[in-house]
């Protein structure tokens, strides 16, 4: 009898954690060990406010939000026990630069081995760091083999000299320690830290866009994260401490209302482009201390939201200009993050950047694609995609055992 040999494809799991200024999100994904295809199996989201401008200001509320978000994700996946997470980081304390490393290839066959690639990346990390700063990531952009540029995977090639160009991301040790501390307090360990904008780029950008030259602008609640990609890899990154929360604050002050009410009217009636307002349009808002809402022309609100959105985009443009690549972005700008959902944002962004602009949302991540098809999920989805590609944080499935199950199995063992 012929025995059919069937190799079951092995499944591994990755958990990504995005600790945002307005929400904390954990995504659990199944990764096919052979193809590295990613399928989301659990999504946990909870509002959180333990961060200001991307930096932890309250340890307890942040770790509680992490616990709630991971619990939700593992429940959705059928009581999966998440042990560790790949965490996104951001904040004004983050800086980046492009560096170079060089090593000689020795040994009898002069063949480039994985250890040589690790060595050359390490060599590129030898840079002068300001006090209290540490390296978060060293992302290889390009390998140069015996002077030949443009090598993506040098392993196995024969050479005497290997060089690498890396994009190095650094951040404040203190702020990074606090993120790690919150994750530990939630009972999890950290597999790796990844810059938010690099993660978001992984979720929403097409390979062709990264190859041509594209800028990602993620406008969140407290930060706007920027990443420029050229030649397929990240070339420039920057974080500015402004976002949708500033729009909400302006409304709360301008209309004398609570932050909650300001947030509601912003989402329902705000616009980044005044020309979208039709004559006679109105909205209702309850002002501080008032028992009844008042009806106001929508124009009054948009005169607050339009200039602030315009200002955020102008600041993003100024950051992009610092990359010296603003004129070299044929694939234009891709906007993501919750705040870019305000109507008119794409239109005024096109005028501000002088480039084509589109909205980016995560796609093609399995049966739960619809659940995460919103710009607020870009970072979390990108974290698992990045980790799957880089083989970070892979873990085996291990089910959590509920107390009820534990008692049942105890009696079963006792009485058969
Ligand atoms: N429909 C909408 N119109 C305008 N703004 C919106 C809309 N929906 C969400 N937002 C805004 O998006 C912001 C939250 O976006 P997001 O979830 O990307 O931020 P975050 O990841 O929590 O914060 P950050 O990345 O800055 O740490 C909030 O300011 C919220 O008001
Ligand atoms: Mg965010």
Coordinates of C-alpha atoms and ligand atoms in Angstrom, one line a residue:
X1 CA 0.0 0.0 0.0
X2 CA 1.3 3.4 -0.9
X3 CA 1.6 5.7 2.0
X4 CA 0.8 9.2 1.2
X5 CA 3.4 11.5 2.7
X6 CA 1.8 14.7 3.8
X7 CA 3.7 17.3 5.7
X8 CA 1.4 19.5 7.7
X9 CA 2.4 23.1 7.5
X10 CA 3.5 24.2 10.9
X11 CA 1.8 27.2 12.5
X12 CA 3.4 29.7 14.7
X13 CA 2.0 32.7 16.4
X14 CA 3.0 36.4 16.8
X15 CA 1.4 39.0 19.0
X16 CA 1.8 42.7 18.1
X17 CA 1.1 45.5 20.7
X18 CA 0.4 49.1 19.7
X19 CA 0.2 51.3 22.8
X20 CA -1.3 54.4 21.4
X21 CA -2.2 57.7 23.0
X22 CA -5.9 57.1 22.7
X23 CA -6.2 53.3 22.5
X24 CA -4.1 50.1 23.1
X25 CA -4.4 47.4 20.5
X26 CA -3.1 43.8 20.6
X27 CA -3.3 41.6 17.5
X28 CA -2.5 37.9 17.5
X29 CA -1.7 36.3 14.2
X30 CA -1.0 32.8 12.9
X31 CA 2.1 32.6 10.7
X32 CA 2.6 29.7 8.3
X33 CA 6.2 28.6 9.1
X34 CA 6.9 27.7 5.5
X35 CA 5.3 30.5 3.5
X36 CA 5.3 33.1 6.3
X37 CA 1.8 34.1 5.3
X38 CA 0.0 36.0 8.1
X39 CA -3.6 35.4 9.2
X40 CA -5.0 37.5 12.1
X41 CA -6.8 35.3 14.6
X42 CA -7.4 37.7 17.5
X43 CA -7.9 41.5 17.9
X44 CA -8.2 43.3 21.2
X45 CA -8.8 47.0 21.5
X46 CA -9.3 49.1 24.6
X47 CA -9.3 52.9 25.1
X48 CA -6.3 54.1 27.0
X49 CA -4.8 57.4 28.2
X50 CA -1.6 56.4 30.0
X51 CA 0.5 58.0 27.2
X52 CA 1.1 61.6 26.3
X53 CA 2.6 62.3 22.9
X54 CA 3.7 58.7 22.6
X55 CA 5.5 58.6 26.0
X56 CA 4.2 56.7 29.1
X57 CA 3.1 59.1 31.9
X58 CA 1.0 56.5 33.9
X59 CA 2.4 53.1 34.4
X60 CA -0.6 51.5 36.1
X61 CA -3.2 52.6 33.6
X62 CA -1.0 51.7 30.7
X63 CA -0.2 48.2 31.9
X64 CA -3.9 47.6 32.7
X65 CA -4.8 48.7 29.1
X66 CA -2.2 46.2 27.8
X67 CA -3.7 43.4 29.9
X68 CA -7.2 44.2 28.7
X69 CA -6.2 44.4 25.0
X70 CA -4.1 41.1 25.1
X71 CA -6.9 39.3 27.1
X72 CA -9.4 40.3 24.4
X73 CA -7.1 39.2 21.6
X74 CA -6.4 35.8 23.2
X75 CA -10.1 35.2 23.9
X76 CA -11.0 35.9 20.3
X77 CA -8.4 33.4 19.3
X78 CA -10.0 30.7 21.6
X79 CA -8.1 31.1 24.8
X80 CA -4.6 31.3 23.3
X81 CA -2.0 32.2 26.0
X82 CA 0.0 35.2 24.8
X83 CA 3.4 35.1 26.4
X84 CA 5.3 37.8 24.6
X85 CA 4.7 40.7 22.3
X86 CA 6.4 42.7 19.6
X87 CA 5.9 46.3 20.7
X88 CA 5.6 49.5 18.7
X89 CA 7.4 52.6 20.0
X90 CA 7.1 56.3 19.1
X91 CA 7.6 59.7 20.6
X92 CA 9.6 62.9 20.1
X93 CA 12.6 61.3 21.9
X94 CA 13.2 59.1 18.9
X95 CA 15.8 60.1 16.3
X96 CA 17.2 58.3 13.3
X97 CA 20.2 58.3 11.0
X98 CA 21.6 56.3 8.1
X99 CA 24.9 54.5 8.9
X100 CA 27.3 52.1 7.2
X101 CA 29.2 49.0 8.3
X102 CA 32.1 47.2 6.7
X103 CA 33.6 43.8 7.4
X104 CA 36.1 41.5 5.7
X105 CA 35.0 38.1 4.6
X106 CA 37.6 35.5 5.7
X107 CA 37.6 31.7 5.8
X108 CA 38.8 29.3 3.1
X109 CA 35.8 29.6 0.8
X110 CA 35.2 33.4 1.3
X111 CA 31.5 32.8 1.3
X112 CA 29.2 35.2 3.1
X113 CA 27.5 33.4 6.0
X114 CA 24.5 34.6 8.1
X115 CA 27.0 35.4 10.9
X116 CA 28.8 37.8 8.5
X117 CA 25.5 39.6 7.9
X118 CA 25.0 39.9 11.6
X119 CA 28.5 41.2 12.0
X120 CA 28.3 43.9 9.4
X121 CA 24.9 45.1 10.8
X122 CA 26.6 45.3 14.2
X123 CA 29.5 47.2 12.7
X124 CA 27.0 49.8 11.3
X125 CA 25.7 50.2 14.9
X126 CA 29.0 51.6 16.1
X127 CA 27.9 55.3 16.3
X128 CA 28.3 58.1 18.8
X129 CA 25.1 58.2 20.8
X130 CA 24.0 61.1 23.0
X131 CA 23.8 60.2 26.7
X132 CA 20.7 58.1 27.7
X133 CA 20.0 57.2 24.1
X134 CA 20.0 53.6 22.8
X135 CA 19.5 51.9 19.5
X136 CA 16.0 50.5 18.9
X137 CA 16.5 49.1 15.4
X138 CA 19.2 48.9 12.7
X139 CA 17.3 48.2 9.5
X140 CA 19.5 47.1 6.5
X141 CA 18.7 49.2 3.4
X142 CA 21.2 47.8 1.1
X143 CA 24.2 45.4 1.0
X144 CA 27.4 46.2 -1.0
X145 CA 29.4 43.1 -1.9
X146 CA 33.0 43.9 -3.1
X147 CA 31.8 47.4 -4.1
X148 CA 28.7 46.1 -6.0
X149 CA 25.7 48.0 -4.7
X150 CA 22.0 46.9 -4.6
X151 CA 22.4 43.4 -3.1
X152 CA 19.3 42.5 -1.1
X153 CA 20.4 39.1 0.2
X154 CA 24.2 38.5 0.2
X155 CA 24.2 35.2 2.0
X156 CA 26.0 32.5 -0.1
X157 CA 27.8 35.0 -2.3
X158 CA 31.6 34.8 -2.5
X159 CA 33.4 38.0 -1.6
X160 CA 36.3 39.6 0.3
X161 CA 34.4 42.6 1.6
X162 CA 30.8 43.1 2.8
X163 CA 29.3 46.5 3.5
X164 CA 25.8 47.5 4.6
X165 CA 23.8 50.7 4.7
X166 CA 21.4 50.7 7.7
X167 CA 18.7 53.0 8.9
X168 CA 19.3 53.3 12.7
X169 CA 16.5 54.3 15.0
X170 CA 17.5 55.5 18.5
X171 CA 15.4 56.5 21.5
X172 CA 15.6 57.6 25.1
X173 CA 16.5 54.6 27.4
X174 CA 14.3 55.9 30.1
X175 CA 11.2 56.2 27.9
X176 CA 11.9 52.8 26.4
X177 CA 12.4 51.2 29.8
X178 CA 9.0 52.5 30.9
X179 CA 7.3 50.9 27.9
X180 CA 9.0 47.6 28.7
X181 CA 8.1 48.0 32.4
X182 CA 4.4 48.3 31.5
X183 CA 4.5 45.2 29.3
X184 CA 6.2 43.2 32.1
X185 CA 3.6 44.4 34.7
X186 CA 0.9 43.1 32.3
X187 CA 2.6 39.7 32.7
X188 CA 4.2 39.6 29.2
X189 CA 7.7 39.7 27.9
X190 CA 9.0 41.9 25.0
X191 CA 10.2 40.1 21.9
X192 CA 11.3 43.2 20.0
X193 CA 10.6 46.9 19.7
X194 CA 9.8 48.3 16.3
X195 CA 9.3 52.0 15.4
X196 CA 5.6 52.7 14.8
X197 CA 6.0 54.3 11.4
X198 CA 8.1 51.4 10.1
X199 CA 5.4 49.0 11.3
X200 CA 2.5 51.0 9.8
X201 CA 4.5 51.2 6.5
X202 CA 4.6 47.4 6.5
X203 CA 0.8 47.2 6.8
X204 CA -0.4 49.9 4.3
X205 CA 2.3 50.4 1.7
X206 CA 2.7 48.4 -1.5
X207 CA 6.2 47.1 -2.4
X208 CA 6.1 49.0 -5.7
X209 CA 5.4 52.3 -3.7
X210 CA 8.4 51.6 -1.4
X211 CA 10.6 50.8 -4.4
X212 CA 9.6 54.0 -6.3
X213 CA 9.7 56.3 -3.2
X214 CA 6.8 57.1 -0.9
X215 CA 6.2 58.8 2.4
X216 CA 4.0 57.4 5.1
X217 CA 2.2 59.9 7.4
X218 CA 0.4 58.3 10.4
X219 CA -1.7 61.0 12.2
X220 CA -2.8 59.4 15.5
X221 CA -4.1 61.0 18.7
X222 CA -0.9 62.4 20.2
X223 CA 1.7 62.0 17.5
X224 CA 2.2 62.1 13.8
X225 CA 4.7 59.5 12.7
X226 CA 6.5 59.9 9.4
X227 CA 8.6 57.4 7.4
X228 CA 10.1 57.9 3.9
X229 CA 10.8 54.7 1.9
X230 CA 13.2 54.6 -1.1
X231 CA 14.6 51.7 -3.0
X232 CA 12.2 49.4 -1.1
X233 CA 13.5 50.2 2.3
X234 CA 13.1 52.9 5.0
X235 CA 15.3 55.9 4.4
X236 CA 14.1 58.6 6.9
X237 CA 11.9 58.6 10.0
X238 CA 10.6 61.3 12.2
X239 CA 8.0 61.8 14.9
X240 CA 6.1 65.1 15.6
X241 CA 4.1 65.5 18.9
X242 CA 0.8 66.6 17.3
X243 CA -2.3 64.7 16.3
X244 CA -6.1 64.4 16.5
X245 CA -6.2 65.2 20.2
X246 CA -5.1 68.7 19.4
X247 CA -8.0 69.1 17.1
X248 CA -10.3 67.9 19.9
X249 CA -8.7 70.3 22.4
X250 CA -9.2 73.3 20.0
X251 CA -12.9 72.4 19.7
X252 CA -13.3 72.0 23.5
X253 CA -11.8 75.5 24.0
X254 CA -13.4 77.2 20.9
X255 CA -16.9 75.9 21.6
X256 CA -16.7 75.8 25.4
X257 CA -17.6 72.2 25.7
X258 CA -16.3 69.0 27.4
X259 CA -13.5 66.9 25.6
X260 CA -16.0 64.0 25.1
X261 CA -18.5 66.3 23.4
X262 CA -15.7 68.0 21.4
X263 CA -14.6 64.5 20.3
X264 CA -18.1 63.6 19.2
X265 CA -18.8 66.7 17.2
X266 CA -15.3 66.4 15.6
X267 CA -16.0 62.9 14.3
X268 CA -19.6 63.6 13.2
X269 CA -19.3 67.1 11.7
X270 CA -15.6 68.1 11.5
X271 CA -13.9 68.7 8.2
X272 CA -10.3 69.5 7.1
X273 CA -11.5 71.4 4.1
X274 CA -14.0 74.3 4.5
X275 CA -15.3 73.9 0.9
X276 CA -17.0 70.7 2.0
X277 CA -19.4 72.6 4.1
X278 CA -22.7 73.3 2.4
X279 CA -24.6 76.5 3.2
X280 CA -27.2 76.0 6.0
X281 CA -25.6 72.9 7.5
X282 CA -25.8 72.9 11.3
X283 CA -24.9 70.7 14.3
X284 CA -25.9 70.5 17.9
X285 CA -23.4 70.8 20.8
X286 CA -23.9 70.9 24.6
X287 CA -21.7 73.6 26.1
X288 CA -20.2 73.5 29.6
X289 CA -22.8 74.1 32.3
X290 CA -25.7 74.1 29.8
X291 CA -28.7 71.8 30.2
X292 CA -29.7 71.9 26.6
X293 CA -27.7 71.7 23.4
X294 CA -27.4 74.7 21.1
X295 CA -27.6 74.5 17.3
X296 CA -24.6 76.1 15.5
X297 CA -23.7 76.5 11.9
X298 CA -21.2 73.7 10.8
X299 CA -19.0 76.4 9.5
X300 CA -18.2 77.5 13.1
X301 CA -16.8 74.1 13.8
X302 CA -14.9 73.8 10.5
X303 CA -13.2 77.1 11.1
X304 CA -11.6 75.4 14.1
X305 CA -10.8 71.9 12.5
X306 CA -9.6 73.1 9.1
X307 CA -6.6 75.3 10.3
X308 CA -5.5 72.7 12.9
X309 CA -5.5 69.9 10.3
X310 CA -3.7 72.2 7.9
X311 CA -1.1 73.0 10.6
X312 CA -0.5 69.3 11.3
X313 CA 0.0 68.6 7.6
X314 CA 2.3 71.6 7.1
X315 CA 4.4 70.4 10.0
X316 CA 4.5 66.9 8.4
X317 CA 5.6 68.5 5.2
X318 CA 8.4 70.4 6.9
X319 CA 9.6 67.1 8.4
X320 CA 9.5 65.4 5.0
X321 CA 11.5 68.3 3.6
X322 CA 14.3 67.5 6.1
X323 CA 14.7 64.1 4.5
X324 CA 15.8 65.8 1.2
X325 CA 13.6 63.4 -0.6
X326 CA 10.4 65.5 -0.9
X327 CA 11.1 66.0 -4.6
X328 CA 11.8 62.3 -5.1
X329 CA 8.6 60.6 -4.1
X330 CA 6.9 59.4 -7.3
X331 CA 4.5 57.3 -5.3
X332 CA 3.5 60.3 -3.2
X333 CA 2.2 60.2 0.3
X334 CA 0.1 57.6 2.1
X335 CA -1.9 58.9 5.0
X336 CA -3.0 56.6 7.9
X337 CA -3.9 56.8 11.6
X338 CA -7.3 57.7 13.1
X339 CA -7.2 61.4 12.6
X340 CA -6.8 61.3 8.8
X341 CA -10.4 60.0 8.6
X342 CA -11.7 63.6 8.9
X343 CA -13.4 64.4 5.6
X344 CA -11.2 66.6 3.3
X345 CA -7.9 65.5 4.8
X346 CA -6.7 63.8 1.6
X347 CA -7.6 66.8 -0.5
X348 CA -5.8 69.4 1.6
X349 CA -2.8 67.0 2.0
X350 CA -2.4 66.9 -1.8
X351 CA -2.3 70.7 -1.8
X352 CA 0.1 70.9 1.2
X353 CA 2.6 68.2 -0.1
X354 CA 2.2 69.0 -3.8
X355 CA 2.1 65.2 -4.3
X356 CA -0.6 62.5 -4.9
X357 CA -2.1 61.3 -1.6
X358 CA -4.1 58.3 -0.7
X359 CA -5.5 56.8 2.4
X360 CA -3.9 53.6 3.7
X361 CA -5.6 50.9 5.6
X362 CA -4.4 47.3 6.4
X363 CA -5.5 44.6 3.9
X364 CA -5.1 40.9 3.1
X365 CA -4.7 39.5 6.6
X366 CA -7.1 36.6 6.4
X367 CA -10.7 36.2 7.6
X368 CA -10.5 39.1 10.1
X369 CA -9.4 41.6 7.4
X370 CA -12.6 43.5 7.7
X371 CA -12.3 43.9 11.4
X372 CA -8.9 45.7 11.0
X373 CA -9.7 47.6 7.8
X374 CA -9.4 51.0 9.5
X375 CA -6.4 53.4 9.7
X376 CA -6.3 53.0 13.5
X377 CA -5.1 49.4 13.1
X378 CA -2.1 50.1 10.7
X379 CA 0.6 50.0 13.4
X380 CA -0.7 46.9 15.2
X381 CA -1.2 45.0 11.9
X382 CA 2.2 46.2 10.7
X383 CA 3.9 44.9 13.8
X384 CA 2.9 41.4 13.1
X385 CA 3.7 41.7 9.4
X386 CA 7.1 43.1 10.2
X387 CA 7.7 40.4 12.9
X388 CA 6.7 37.6 10.5
X389 CA 9.1 38.9 7.8
X390 CA 11.9 39.3 10.3
X391 CA 11.1 36.1 12.2
X392 CA 10.7 37.9 15.5
X393 CA 8.6 36.8 18.5
X394 CA 7.4 33.5 17.0
X395 CA 5.6 31.4 19.6
X396 CA 3.9 28.0 19.7
X397 CA 0.2 27.6 20.5
X398 CA -0.4 27.0 24.2
X399 CA -4.0 27.1 25.4
X400 CA -4.9 28.9 28.6
X401 CA -6.6 26.6 31.1
X402 CA -9.6 28.2 32.9
X403 CA -10.2 27.5 36.6
X404 CA -13.3 25.4 35.6
X405 CA -11.3 23.3 33.2
X406 CA -8.5 22.8 35.8
X407 CA -11.0 21.6 38.4
X408 CA -12.7 19.3 35.9
X409 CA -9.4 17.7 34.9
X410 CA -8.4 17.3 38.6
X411 CA -11.6 15.3 39.4
X412 CA -11.2 13.3 36.2
X413 CA -7.7 12.3 37.2
X414 CA -8.9 11.5 40.7
X415 CA -12.0 9.4 39.8
X416 CA -11.2 8.4 36.2
Ligands
LIG1 N1 -13.9 60.0 12.0 C1 -12.9 60.7 12.5 N2 -12.7 61.9 12.2 C2 -11.7 62.6 12.8 N3 -10.8 62.2 13.7 C3 -11.0 60.9 14.0 C4 -12.0 60.1 13.5 N4 -11.9 58.8 14.0 C5 -10.9 58.9 14.9 N5 -10.3 60.1 14.9 C6 -9.2 60.6 15.7 O1 -8.1 59.7 15.6 C7 -7.3 59.8 16.7 C8 -6.9 58.4 17.1 O2 -6.2 57.8 16.1 P1 -5.3 56.5 16.4 O3 -6.1 55.4 16.9 O4 -4.5 56.3 15.1 O5 -4.3 57.1 17.5 P2 -3.4 56.4 18.6 O6 -2.7 55.3 17.9 O7 -4.2 56.1 19.8 O8 -2.4 57.6 19.0 P3 -0.8 57.8 18.7 O9 -0.5 57.0 17.5 O10 -0.7 59.3 18.5 O11 -0.1 57.4 19.9 C9 -8.1 60.5 17.8 O12 -7.6 61.9 17.9 C10 -9.5 60.5 17.2 O13 -10.2 61.7 17.6
LIG2 MG1 -0.9 55.2 16.7

